[in-house]
mmCIF file of C-alpha atoms in Angstrom:
data_model
loop_
_atom_site.group_PDB
_atom_site.id
_atom_site.type_symbol
_atom_site.label_atom_id
_atom_site.label_comp_id
_atom_site.label_asym_id
_atom_site.label_seq_id
_atom_site.Cartn_x
_atom_site.Cartn_y
_atom_site.Cartn_z
ATOM 1 C CA UNK A 1 -0.568 2.767 -197.198
ATOM 2 C CA UNK A 2 -3.441 5.216 -197.021
ATOM 3 C CA UNK A 3 -6.086 4.346 -194.482
ATOM 4 C CA UNK A 4 -9.532 5.831 -194.186
ATOM 5 C CA UNK A 5 -11.576 6.607 -191.113
ATOM 6 C CA UNK A 6 -15.212 6.026 -191.984
ATOM 7 C CA UNK A 7 -17.277 8.981 -190.761
ATOM 8 C CA UNK A 8 -19.217 9.036 -187.545
ATOM 9 C CA UNK A 9 -22.353 7.261 -188.752
ATOM 10 C CA UNK A 10 -22.303 4.873 -187.766
ATOM 11 C CA UNK A 11 -5.582 -22.227 -168.719
ATOM 12 C CA UNK A 12 -7.613 -24.047 -169.585
ATOM 13 C CA UNK A 13 -8.944 -26.019 -172.461
ATOM 14 C CA UNK A 14 -12.689 -26.409 -171.962
ATOM 15 C CA UNK A 15 -14.080 -29.910 -172.443
ATOM 16 C CA UNK A 16 -16.931 -30.056 -174.899
ATOM 17 C CA UNK A 17 -20.338 -31.141 -173.662
ATOM 18 C CA UNK A 18 -21.086 -33.081 -176.808
ATOM 19 C CA UNK A 19 -21.868 -36.637 -175.718
ATOM 20 C CA UNK A 20 -20.576 -39.235 -178.139
ATOM 21 C CA UNK A 21 -21.702 -42.840 -178.212
ATOM 22 C CA UNK A 22 -19.698 -44.605 -175.528
ATOM 23 C CA UNK A 23 -17.990 -47.915 -176.251
ATOM 24 C CA UNK A 24 -16.788 -48.492 -172.697
ATOM 25 C CA UNK A 25 -17.727 -47.587 -169.141
ATOM 26 C CA UNK A 26 -16.417 -44.121 -168.099
ATOM 27 C CA UNK A 27 -13.541 -44.255 -165.643
ATOM 28 C CA UNK A 28 -14.552 -40.934 -164.033
ATOM 29 C CA UNK A 29 -17.894 -39.535 -162.941
ATOM 30 C CA UNK A 30 -19.406 -37.049 -165.407
ATOM 31 C CA UNK A 31 -18.584 -33.433 -164.729
ATOM 32 C CA UNK A 32 -21.624 -31.524 -163.516
ATOM 33 C CA UNK A 33 -22.573 -28.549 -165.630
ATOM 34 C CA UNK A 34 -21.923 -25.201 -163.896
ATOM 35 C CA UNK A 35 -24.916 -23.148 -162.850
ATOM 36 C CA UNK A 36 -24.755 -19.387 -163.260
ATOM 37 C CA UNK A 37 -27.105 -17.521 -160.979
ATOM 38 C CA UNK A 38 -28.793 -14.333 -162.137
ATOM 39 C CA UNK A 39 -26.442 -11.407 -161.432
ATOM 40 C CA UNK A 40 -23.462 -13.650 -160.708
ATOM 41 C CA UNK A 41 -22.305 -13.887 -164.308
ATOM 42 C CA UNK A 42 -22.040 -11.312 -167.066
ATOM 43 C CA UNK A 43 -23.145 -7.707 -167.098
ATOM 44 C CA UNK A 44 -21.346 -4.573 -168.153
ATOM 45 C CA UNK A 45 -17.618 -4.903 -168.977
ATOM 46 C CA UNK A 46 -15.344 -4.393 -165.997
ATOM 47 C CA UNK A 47 -13.504 -1.084 -165.820
ATOM 48 C CA UNK A 48 -10.297 -1.054 -167.834
ATOM 49 C CA UNK A 49 -11.037 -4.261 -169.746
ATOM 50 C CA UNK A 50 -11.423 -4.772 -173.468
ATOM 51 C CA UNK A 51 -14.748 -5.663 -175.077
ATOM 52 C CA UNK A 52 -14.094 -7.256 -178.477
ATOM 53 C CA UNK A 53 -16.640 -8.709 -180.907
ATOM 54 C CA UNK A 54 -16.883 -10.020 -184.470
ATOM 55 C CA UNK A 55 -13.376 -11.503 -184.267
ATOM 56 C CA UNK A 56 -13.185 -12.792 -187.839
ATOM 57 C CA UNK A 57 -10.239 -14.805 -189.230
ATOM 58 C CA UNK A 58 -8.901 -13.795 -192.639
ATOM 59 C CA UNK A 59 -9.209 -16.428 -195.413
ATOM 60 C CA UNK A 60 -5.536 -17.401 -195.040
ATOM 61 C CA UNK A 61 -5.748 -17.320 -191.244
ATOM 62 C CA UNK A 62 -2.786 -14.946 -190.931
ATOM 63 C CA UNK A 63 -4.832 -12.027 -189.583
ATOM 64 C CA UNK A 64 -7.982 -11.239 -187.622
ATOM 65 C CA UNK A 65 -10.423 -8.379 -188.034
ATOM 66 C CA UNK A 66 -12.241 -7.361 -184.865
ATOM 67 C CA UNK A 67 -14.474 -4.651 -183.471
ATOM 68 C CA UNK A 68 -13.301 -2.982 -180.280
ATOM 69 C CA UNK A 69 -16.278 -1.512 -178.431
ATOM 70 C CA UNK A 70 -14.376 1.332 -176.769
ATOM 71 C CA UNK A 71 -10.970 2.485 -175.565
ATOM 72 C CA UNK A 72 -10.823 1.740 -171.809
ATOM 73 C CA UNK A 73 -10.535 4.976 -169.853
ATOM 74 C CA UNK A 74 -10.962 7.176 -172.946
ATOM 75 C CA UNK A 75 -14.696 8.014 -173.217
ATOM 76 C CA UNK A 76 -14.047 10.701 -175.855
ATOM 77 C CA UNK A 77 -12.511 8.199 -178.279
ATOM 78 C CA UNK A 78 -14.792 6.944 -181.058
ATOM 79 C CA UNK A 79 -16.720 3.761 -180.354
ATOM 80 C CA UNK A 80 -16.789 0.466 -182.241
ATOM 81 C CA UNK A 81 -13.283 0.652 -183.675
ATOM 82 C CA UNK A 82 -12.429 -1.790 -186.461
ATOM 83 C CA UNK A 83 -8.889 -3.149 -186.112
ATOM 84 C CA UNK A 84 -6.808 -5.772 -187.921
ATOM 85 C CA UNK A 85 -4.209 -7.738 -185.960
ATOM 86 C CA UNK A 86 -1.730 -10.442 -186.932
ATOM 87 C CA UNK A 87 -2.401 -14.100 -186.132
ATOM 88 C CA UNK A 88 -0.596 -13.755 -182.796
ATOM 89 C CA UNK A 89 -2.612 -10.649 -181.822
ATOM 90 C CA UNK A 90 0.305 -8.271 -182.458
ATOM 91 C CA UNK A 91 0.731 -5.358 -184.869
ATOM 92 C CA UNK A 92 -2.792 -3.900 -184.533
ATOM 93 C CA UNK A 93 -3.842 -1.187 -186.986
ATOM 94 C CA UNK A 94 -7.009 0.871 -186.963
ATOM 95 C CA UNK A 95 -9.175 0.633 -190.077
ATOM 96 C CA UNK A 96 -12.379 2.519 -189.210
ATOM 97 C CA UNK A 97 -14.726 3.488 -186.386
ATOM 98 C CA UNK A 98 -18.485 3.260 -185.752
ATOM 99 C CA UNK A 99 -18.380 -0.222 -187.262
ATOM 100 C CA UNK A 100 -21.127 -2.762 -186.601
ATOM 101 C CA UNK A 101 -20.144 -5.910 -188.520
ATOM 102 C CA UNK A 102 -17.194 -7.017 -190.618
ATOM 103 C CA UNK A 103 -16.509 -9.754 -193.194
ATOM 104 C CA UNK A 104 -13.378 -10.580 -195.216
ATOM 105 C CA UNK A 105 -13.460 -10.857 -198.991
ATOM 106 C CA UNK A 106 -12.411 -14.342 -200.196
ATOM 107 C CA UNK A 107 -9.032 -13.022 -201.401
ATOM 108 C CA UNK A 108 -8.384 -11.232 -198.096
ATOM 109 C CA UNK A 109 -7.781 -7.884 -199.787
ATOM 110 C CA UNK A 110 -10.891 -6.028 -198.637
ATOM 111 C CA UNK A 111 -13.504 -5.895 -195.908
ATOM 112 C CA UNK A 112 -17.269 -5.478 -196.061
ATOM 113 C CA UNK A 113 -18.525 -3.485 -193.091
ATOM 114 C CA UNK A 114 -21.649 -2.030 -191.533
ATOM 115 C CA UNK A 115 -21.189 1.582 -190.467
ATOM 116 C CA UNK A 116 -23.575 3.030 -187.885
ATOM 117 C CA UNK A 117 -24.750 6.595 -187.237
ATOM 118 C CA UNK A 118 -27.433 6.727 -184.583
ATOM 119 C CA UNK A 119 -30.257 4.588 -185.987
ATOM 120 C CA UNK A 120 -28.861 4.803 -189.537
ATOM 121 C CA UNK A 121 -26.730 2.003 -190.991
ATOM 122 C CA UNK A 122 -24.735 1.854 -194.233
ATOM 123 C CA UNK A 123 -22.814 -0.804 -196.146
ATOM 124 C CA UNK A 124 -19.224 -0.126 -197.224
ATOM 125 C CA UNK A 125 -16.316 -2.104 -198.618
ATOM 126 C CA UNK A 126 -12.745 -1.125 -197.741
ATOM 127 C CA UNK A 127 -9.798 -1.992 -199.992
ATOM 128 C CA UNK A 128 -6.958 -2.854 -197.602
ATOM 129 C CA UNK A 129 -4.241 -2.241 -200.191
ATOM 130 C CA UNK A 130 -5.331 1.229 -201.373
ATOM 131 C CA UNK A 131 -7.372 2.335 -198.349
ATOM 132 C CA UNK A 132 -10.281 3.219 -200.644
ATOM 133 C CA UNK A 133 -13.742 2.926 -199.080
ATOM 134 C CA UNK A 134 -16.783 2.430 -201.323
ATOM 135 C CA UNK A 135 -20.341 3.074 -200.186
ATOM 136 C CA UNK A 136 -22.972 0.643 -201.508
ATOM 137 C CA UNK A 137 -26.156 1.723 -199.751
ATOM 138 C CA UNK A 138 -27.806 4.878 -198.417
ATOM 139 C CA UNK A 139 -27.303 7.170 -201.429
ATOM 140 C CA UNK A 140 -30.241 8.623 -203.355
ATOM 141 C CA UNK A 141 -28.806 7.235 -206.595
ATOM 142 C CA UNK A 142 -28.696 3.667 -205.284
ATOM 143 C CA UNK A 143 -31.569 1.200 -205.274
ATOM 144 C CA UNK A 144 -31.114 0.590 -201.529
ATOM 145 C CA UNK A 145 -31.237 4.332 -201.027
ATOM 146 C CA UNK A 146 -32.256 4.526 -197.364
ATOM 147 C CA UNK A 147 -29.780 3.993 -194.471
ATOM 148 C CA UNK A 148 -31.301 0.702 -193.306
ATOM 149 C CA UNK A 149 -28.996 -1.944 -194.869
ATOM 150 C CA UNK A 150 -26.601 -3.966 -192.710
ATOM 151 C CA UNK A 151 -24.593 -7.159 -192.173
ATOM 152 C CA UNK A 152 -22.865 -7.459 -195.580
ATOM 153 C CA UNK A 153 -21.482 -10.965 -196.205
ATOM 154 C CA UNK A 154 -19.209 -11.858 -199.145
ATOM 155 C CA UNK A 155 -20.135 -14.639 -201.553
ATOM 156 C CA UNK A 156 -17.256 -16.921 -202.535
ATOM 157 C CA UNK A 157 -17.062 -15.300 -205.980
ATOM 158 C CA UNK A 158 -15.615 -12.190 -204.298
ATOM 159 C CA UNK A 159 -17.966 -9.915 -206.254
ATOM 160 C CA UNK A 160 -21.359 -10.158 -204.573
ATOM 161 C CA UNK A 161 -22.567 -9.167 -201.116
ATOM 162 C CA UNK A 162 -25.539 -10.603 -199.255
ATOM 163 C CA UNK A 163 -27.132 -7.807 -197.208
ATOM 164 C CA UNK A 164 -30.089 -7.467 -194.846
ATOM 165 C CA UNK A 165 -32.767 -4.785 -194.634
ATOM 166 C CA UNK A 166 -34.259 -5.031 -191.156
ATOM 167 C CA UNK A 167 -35.854 -1.596 -190.783
ATOM 168 C CA UNK A 168 -38.485 0.274 -192.724
ATOM 169 C CA UNK A 169 -38.243 4.057 -192.815
ATOM 170 C CA UNK A 170 -40.961 6.491 -193.832
ATOM 171 C CA UNK A 171 -41.586 6.270 -197.603
ATOM 172 C CA UNK A 172 -38.884 3.643 -198.007
ATOM 173 C CA UNK A 173 -39.059 2.489 -201.666
ATOM 174 C CA UNK A 174 -37.888 -1.098 -201.039
ATOM 175 C CA UNK A 175 -39.076 -3.916 -198.790
ATOM 176 C CA UNK A 176 -37.453 -5.434 -195.741
ATOM 177 C CA UNK A 177 -35.612 -8.656 -196.523
ATOM 178 C CA UNK A 178 -32.363 -9.989 -198.014
ATOM 179 C CA UNK A 179 -30.716 -8.607 -201.154
ATOM 180 C CA UNK A 180 -27.620 -9.200 -203.263
ATOM 181 C CA UNK A 181 -25.355 -6.323 -204.316
ATOM 182 C CA UNK A 182 -22.990 -6.973 -207.233
ATOM 183 C CA UNK A 183 -19.877 -4.875 -206.638
ATOM 184 C CA UNK A 184 -18.746 -5.287 -210.268
ATOM 185 C CA UNK A 185 -21.725 -3.686 -211.993
ATOM 186 C CA UNK A 186 -23.399 -2.035 -208.949
ATOM 187 C CA UNK A 187 -26.698 -3.859 -209.557
ATOM 188 C CA UNK A 188 -28.937 -4.973 -206.713
ATOM 189 C CA UNK A 189 -31.124 -8.086 -206.771
ATOM 190 C CA UNK A 190 -34.002 -8.800 -204.422
ATOM 191 C CA UNK A 191 -35.556 -9.067 -202.092
ATOM 192 C CA UNK A 192 -34.671 -12.741 -202.274
ATOM 193 C CA UNK A 193 -37.010 -13.272 -199.339
ATOM 194 C CA UNK A 194 -39.088 -10.636 -197.604
ATOM 195 C CA UNK A 195 -38.776 -10.193 -193.833
ATOM 196 C CA UNK A 196 -35.552 -12.203 -193.670
ATOM 197 C CA UNK A 197 -32.598 -10.602 -191.925
ATOM 198 C CA UNK A 198 -29.334 -11.290 -190.045
ATOM 199 C CA UNK A 199 -28.407 -13.691 -192.835
ATOM 200 C CA UNK A 200 -25.153 -15.682 -193.059
ATOM 201 C CA UNK A 201 -23.946 -17.817 -195.976
ATOM 202 C CA UNK A 202 -23.235 -21.516 -195.448
ATOM 203 C CA UNK A 203 -21.960 -24.726 -197.060
ATOM 204 C CA UNK A 204 -20.155 -23.162 -200.034
ATOM 205 C CA UNK A 205 -22.938 -20.600 -200.613
ATOM 206 C CA UNK A 206 -25.612 -23.258 -201.051
ATOM 207 C CA UNK A 207 -27.865 -21.537 -198.538
ATOM 208 C CA UNK A 208 -28.213 -18.675 -196.105
ATOM 209 C CA UNK A 209 -29.558 -18.819 -192.563
ATOM 210 C CA UNK A 210 -31.278 -15.946 -190.817
ATOM 211 C CA UNK A 211 -34.371 -14.681 -189.020
ATOM 212 C CA UNK A 212 -37.736 -14.701 -190.780
ATOM 213 C CA UNK A 213 -40.572 -12.494 -189.643
ATOM 214 C CA UNK A 214 -44.206 -12.888 -190.666
ATOM 215 C CA UNK A 215 -46.729 -10.130 -191.193
ATOM 216 C CA UNK A 216 -49.213 -11.795 -188.864
ATOM 217 C CA UNK A 217 -48.696 -12.615 -185.200
ATOM 218 C CA UNK A 218 -47.762 -16.245 -185.797
ATOM 219 C CA UNK A 219 -45.894 -18.090 -183.006
ATOM 220 C CA UNK A 220 -43.146 -18.812 -185.547
ATOM 221 C CA UNK A 221 -42.716 -15.127 -186.361
ATOM 222 C CA UNK A 222 -39.109 -14.245 -185.678
ATOM 223 C CA UNK A 223 -37.751 -17.785 -185.818
ATOM 224 C CA UNK A 224 -34.785 -18.971 -187.884
ATOM 225 C CA UNK A 225 -34.848 -20.335 -191.407
ATOM 226 C CA UNK A 226 -32.627 -21.720 -194.159
ATOM 227 C CA UNK A 227 -32.947 -20.168 -197.627
ATOM 228 C CA UNK A 228 -31.751 -22.392 -200.494
ATOM 229 C CA UNK A 229 -30.290 -20.543 -203.473
ATOM 230 C CA UNK A 230 -30.712 -23.443 -205.932
ATOM 231 C CA UNK A 231 -34.514 -23.412 -205.880
ATOM 232 C CA UNK A 232 -35.333 -20.220 -203.909
ATOM 233 C CA UNK A 233 -37.169 -22.210 -201.222
ATOM 234 C CA UNK A 234 -36.992 -21.647 -197.496
ATOM 235 C CA UNK A 235 -37.550 -23.867 -194.454
ATOM 236 C CA UNK A 236 -37.950 -23.265 -190.723
ATOM 237 C CA UNK A 237 -35.007 -24.534 -188.676
ATOM 238 C CA UNK A 238 -36.375 -23.458 -185.277
ATOM 239 C CA UNK A 239 -39.764 -23.211 -183.594
ATOM 240 C CA UNK A 240 -38.805 -21.342 -180.448
ATOM 241 C CA UNK A 241 -41.532 -19.480 -178.630
ATOM 242 C CA UNK A 242 -41.581 -15.777 -179.300
ATOM 243 C CA UNK A 243 -40.835 -14.422 -175.797
ATOM 244 C CA UNK A 244 -37.824 -16.597 -174.967
ATOM 245 C CA UNK A 245 -36.530 -16.481 -178.536
ATOM 246 C CA UNK A 246 -36.113 -12.725 -178.697
ATOM 247 C CA UNK A 247 -34.278 -12.400 -175.408
ATOM 248 C CA UNK A 248 -32.136 -15.500 -175.204
ATOM 249 C CA UNK A 249 -31.249 -16.833 -178.659
ATOM 250 C CA UNK A 250 -28.907 -15.437 -181.347
ATOM 251 C CA UNK A 251 -28.943 -16.250 -185.076
ATOM 252 C CA UNK A 252 -27.287 -19.562 -186.018
ATOM 253 C CA UNK A 253 -24.058 -19.069 -187.966
ATOM 254 C CA UNK A 254 -23.427 -21.760 -190.617
ATOM 255 C CA UNK A 255 -20.111 -23.383 -191.410
ATOM 256 C CA UNK A 256 -18.790 -21.985 -194.713
ATOM 257 C CA UNK A 257 -17.855 -25.487 -195.891
ATOM 258 C CA UNK A 258 -20.263 -27.936 -194.237
ATOM 259 C CA UNK A 259 -23.768 -28.410 -192.860
ATOM 260 C CA UNK A 260 -23.095 -27.536 -189.216
ATOM 261 C CA UNK A 261 -24.589 -24.432 -187.590
ATOM 262 C CA UNK A 262 -23.321 -22.900 -184.349
ATOM 263 C CA UNK A 263 -25.698 -20.846 -182.217
ATOM 264 C CA UNK A 264 -25.588 -18.983 -178.904
ATOM 265 C CA UNK A 265 -28.445 -19.625 -176.486
ATOM 266 C CA UNK A 266 -28.813 -18.412 -172.937
ATOM 267 C CA UNK A 267 -28.683 -21.263 -170.421
ATOM 268 C CA UNK A 268 -28.809 -20.800 -166.655
ATOM 269 C CA UNK A 269 -28.123 -17.052 -166.915
ATOM 270 C CA UNK A 270 -25.138 -17.417 -169.293
ATOM 271 C CA UNK A 271 -24.872 -17.693 -173.092
ATOM 272 C CA UNK A 272 -23.691 -21.103 -174.274
ATOM 273 C CA UNK A 273 -22.864 -22.408 -177.737
ATOM 274 C CA UNK A 274 -24.750 -25.184 -179.493
ATOM 275 C CA UNK A 275 -24.188 -27.227 -182.638
ATOM 276 C CA UNK A 276 -27.021 -28.350 -184.927
ATOM 277 C CA UNK A 277 -27.364 -29.458 -188.509
ATOM 278 C CA UNK A 278 -28.708 -27.274 -191.316
ATOM 279 C CA UNK A 279 -32.248 -28.511 -190.607
ATOM 280 C CA UNK A 280 -32.059 -27.348 -187.001
ATOM 281 C CA UNK A 281 -31.894 -30.953 -185.800
ATOM 282 C CA UNK A 282 -29.450 -32.852 -183.550
ATOM 283 C CA UNK A 283 -29.006 -29.841 -181.269
ATOM 284 C CA UNK A 284 -26.209 -30.299 -178.722
ATOM 285 C CA UNK A 285 -24.458 -27.986 -176.306
ATOM 286 C CA UNK A 286 -20.709 -27.631 -176.893
ATOM 287 C CA UNK A 287 -19.595 -25.172 -174.173
ATOM 288 C CA UNK A 288 -20.088 -25.217 -170.427
ATOM 289 C CA UNK A 289 -18.342 -21.998 -169.351
ATOM 290 C CA UNK A 290 -20.119 -19.579 -171.687
ATOM 291 C CA UNK A 291 -19.749 -18.319 -175.236
ATOM 292 C CA UNK A 292 -21.365 -16.171 -177.877
ATOM 293 C CA UNK A 293 -20.656 -14.216 -181.091
ATOM 294 C CA UNK A 294 -19.130 -17.130 -183.091
ATOM 295 C CA UNK A 295 -17.290 -16.389 -186.360
ATOM 296 C CA UNK A 296 -16.029 -19.235 -188.579
ATOM 297 C CA UNK A 297 -12.657 -19.628 -190.239
ATOM 298 C CA UNK A 298 -12.705 -19.674 -194.042
ATOM 299 C CA UNK A 299 -12.086 -23.441 -194.234
ATOM 300 C CA UNK A 300 -14.596 -24.318 -191.496
ATOM 301 C CA UNK A 301 -11.999 -26.077 -189.330
ATOM 302 C CA UNK A 302 -12.546 -23.762 -186.350
ATOM 303 C CA UNK A 303 -14.452 -20.712 -185.219
ATOM 304 C CA UNK A 304 -13.655 -17.846 -182.871
ATOM 305 C CA UNK A 305 -16.103 -16.869 -180.160
ATOM 306 C CA UNK A 306 -16.260 -14.540 -177.175
ATOM 307 C CA UNK A 307 -16.318 -15.710 -173.570
ATOM 308 C CA UNK A 308 -16.817 -13.787 -170.350
ATOM 309 C CA UNK A 309 -14.051 -15.217 -168.156
ATOM 310 C CA UNK A 310 -14.796 -13.171 -165.031
ATOM 311 C CA UNK A 311 -17.319 -15.668 -163.605
ATOM 312 C CA UNK A 312 -18.859 -12.965 -161.451
ATOM 313 C CA UNK A 313 -20.809 -9.730 -161.650
ATOM 314 C CA UNK A 314 -19.377 -7.684 -164.497
ATOM 315 C CA UNK A 315 -17.680 -9.088 -167.570
ATOM 316 C CA UNK A 316 -14.187 -9.549 -168.956
ATOM 317 C CA UNK A 317 -14.334 -10.752 -172.539
ATOM 318 C CA UNK A 318 -11.665 -12.968 -174.095
ATOM 319 C CA UNK A 319 -11.643 -14.386 -177.657
ATOM 320 C CA UNK A 320 -11.549 -18.196 -177.757
ATOM 321 C CA UNK A 321 -10.823 -20.610 -180.593
ATOM 322 C CA UNK A 322 -13.003 -23.712 -180.935
ATOM 323 C CA UNK A 323 -11.398 -26.552 -182.904
ATOM 324 C CA UNK A 324 -14.125 -28.552 -184.695
ATOM 325 C CA UNK A 325 -11.933 -31.667 -185.034
ATOM 326 C CA UNK A 326 -10.941 -31.956 -181.359
ATOM 327 C CA UNK A 327 -14.022 -30.166 -179.949
ATOM 328 C CA UNK A 328 -11.695 -28.172 -177.674
ATOM 329 C CA UNK A 329 -11.814 -24.460 -176.869
ATOM 330 C CA UNK A 330 -8.859 -22.380 -175.721
ATOM 331 C CA UNK A 331 -7.985 -18.673 -175.615
ATOM 332 C CA UNK A 332 -7.094 -17.313 -179.027
ATOM 333 C CA UNK A 333 -4.111 -15.365 -177.658
ATOM 334 C CA UNK A 334 -3.033 -17.019 -174.374
ATOM 335 C CA UNK A 335 0.466 -15.478 -174.557
ATOM 336 C CA UNK A 336 -0.843 -11.892 -174.524
ATOM 337 C CA UNK A 337 -1.627 -9.950 -171.322
ATOM 338 C CA UNK A 338 -5.237 -10.720 -170.356
ATOM 339 C CA UNK A 339 -5.437 -12.770 -173.605
ATOM 340 C CA UNK A 340 -6.346 -9.695 -175.673
ATOM 341 C CA UNK A 341 -4.266 -7.474 -177.993
ATOM 342 C CA UNK A 342 -2.505 -4.435 -176.616
ATOM 343 C CA UNK A 343 -3.898 -1.592 -178.702
ATOM 344 C CA UNK A 344 -1.791 1.536 -179.366
ATOM 345 C CA UNK A 345 -3.054 5.029 -178.704
ATOM 346 C CA UNK A 346 -5.362 6.204 -181.479
ATOM 347 C CA UNK A 347 -3.145 9.248 -181.999
ATOM 348 C CA UNK A 348 -0.518 6.921 -183.503
ATOM 349 C CA UNK A 349 -2.908 5.772 -186.237
ATOM 350 C CA UNK A 350 -2.919 7.867 -189.427
ATOM 351 C CA UNK A 351 -6.428 7.969 -190.873
ATOM 352 C CA UNK A 352 -8.187 10.241 -193.335
ATOM 353 C CA UNK A 353 -11.846 11.183 -193.111
ATOM 354 C CA UNK A 354 -14.236 10.242 -195.840
ATOM 355 C CA UNK A 355 -16.497 12.887 -197.410
ATOM 356 C CA UNK A 356 -20.128 13.094 -196.263
ATOM 357 C CA UNK A 357 -22.225 10.185 -197.502
ATOM 358 C CA UNK A 358 -25.318 12.118 -198.570
#
């Protein structure tokens, strides 16, 4: 198989904190929530450890795509390496570098990725069978001609991509907001909603959730919304104050099959995960030992998230799997050393460089 290197542009099961209605008196006292003091949790990754993000299950669940921030001890290696590993974390293969986000096509045969070069970002799709990479934004001939388009997400039809335009460059001919790119006929629709970004599709593509900014300095500016495709309406799902929102809250990620959203919020100096419904109501904390960067399985039965397991200054990140039915979280790869894949030297990966994008 030919593989392409995109150019440099770019043990313990944790008890859930969800409190169900009790039908009998507890036999044990409630476990007190841990408190993480400032500087005692998190920080830069510890030397020699892996820092993985966007760990996304394939539609069939037999593989995972993930972004590896760097090669430990090899500062000259390219950053943000996109790898695919088998379900058990073995057989890793390098797909691209300088990758920001990744999403599987519904048939599992291609990936949609954000590629980063300095402040410039581009949207690509990569065919995993042929190795062919196709650029969808950032060319003069394309409607989204400036390098400001990111976070491509596949619709269930396997043809369209939902993308976000968060920046506005000098003389940019299109507005900030969300757009749809049709990969069959190369047409672009939008903006669906101006000043909406970081959008994710939910509940069988009935809606998208994301940030919404206002032109004026409204307290709601920068909060989260739900955009309904059926009638093109949108609704606030959060009313967080501006200062705390920007620093401590990540976009809610909707279930692909239901109405549940999962969101990371900073609590007592550590990020924790919360569930809520698609209206932003019934918010409840579901982790007590930290978690962020959730990515759902295709069927919505579980999601993968990242946890800093060091519990001290500096971080060691491990992917965890949260089962929605049991409300339990456990390491995704407990059998592997340090619960992360063992990546081969990049020199063993055969990759070809793409031509310049512009």
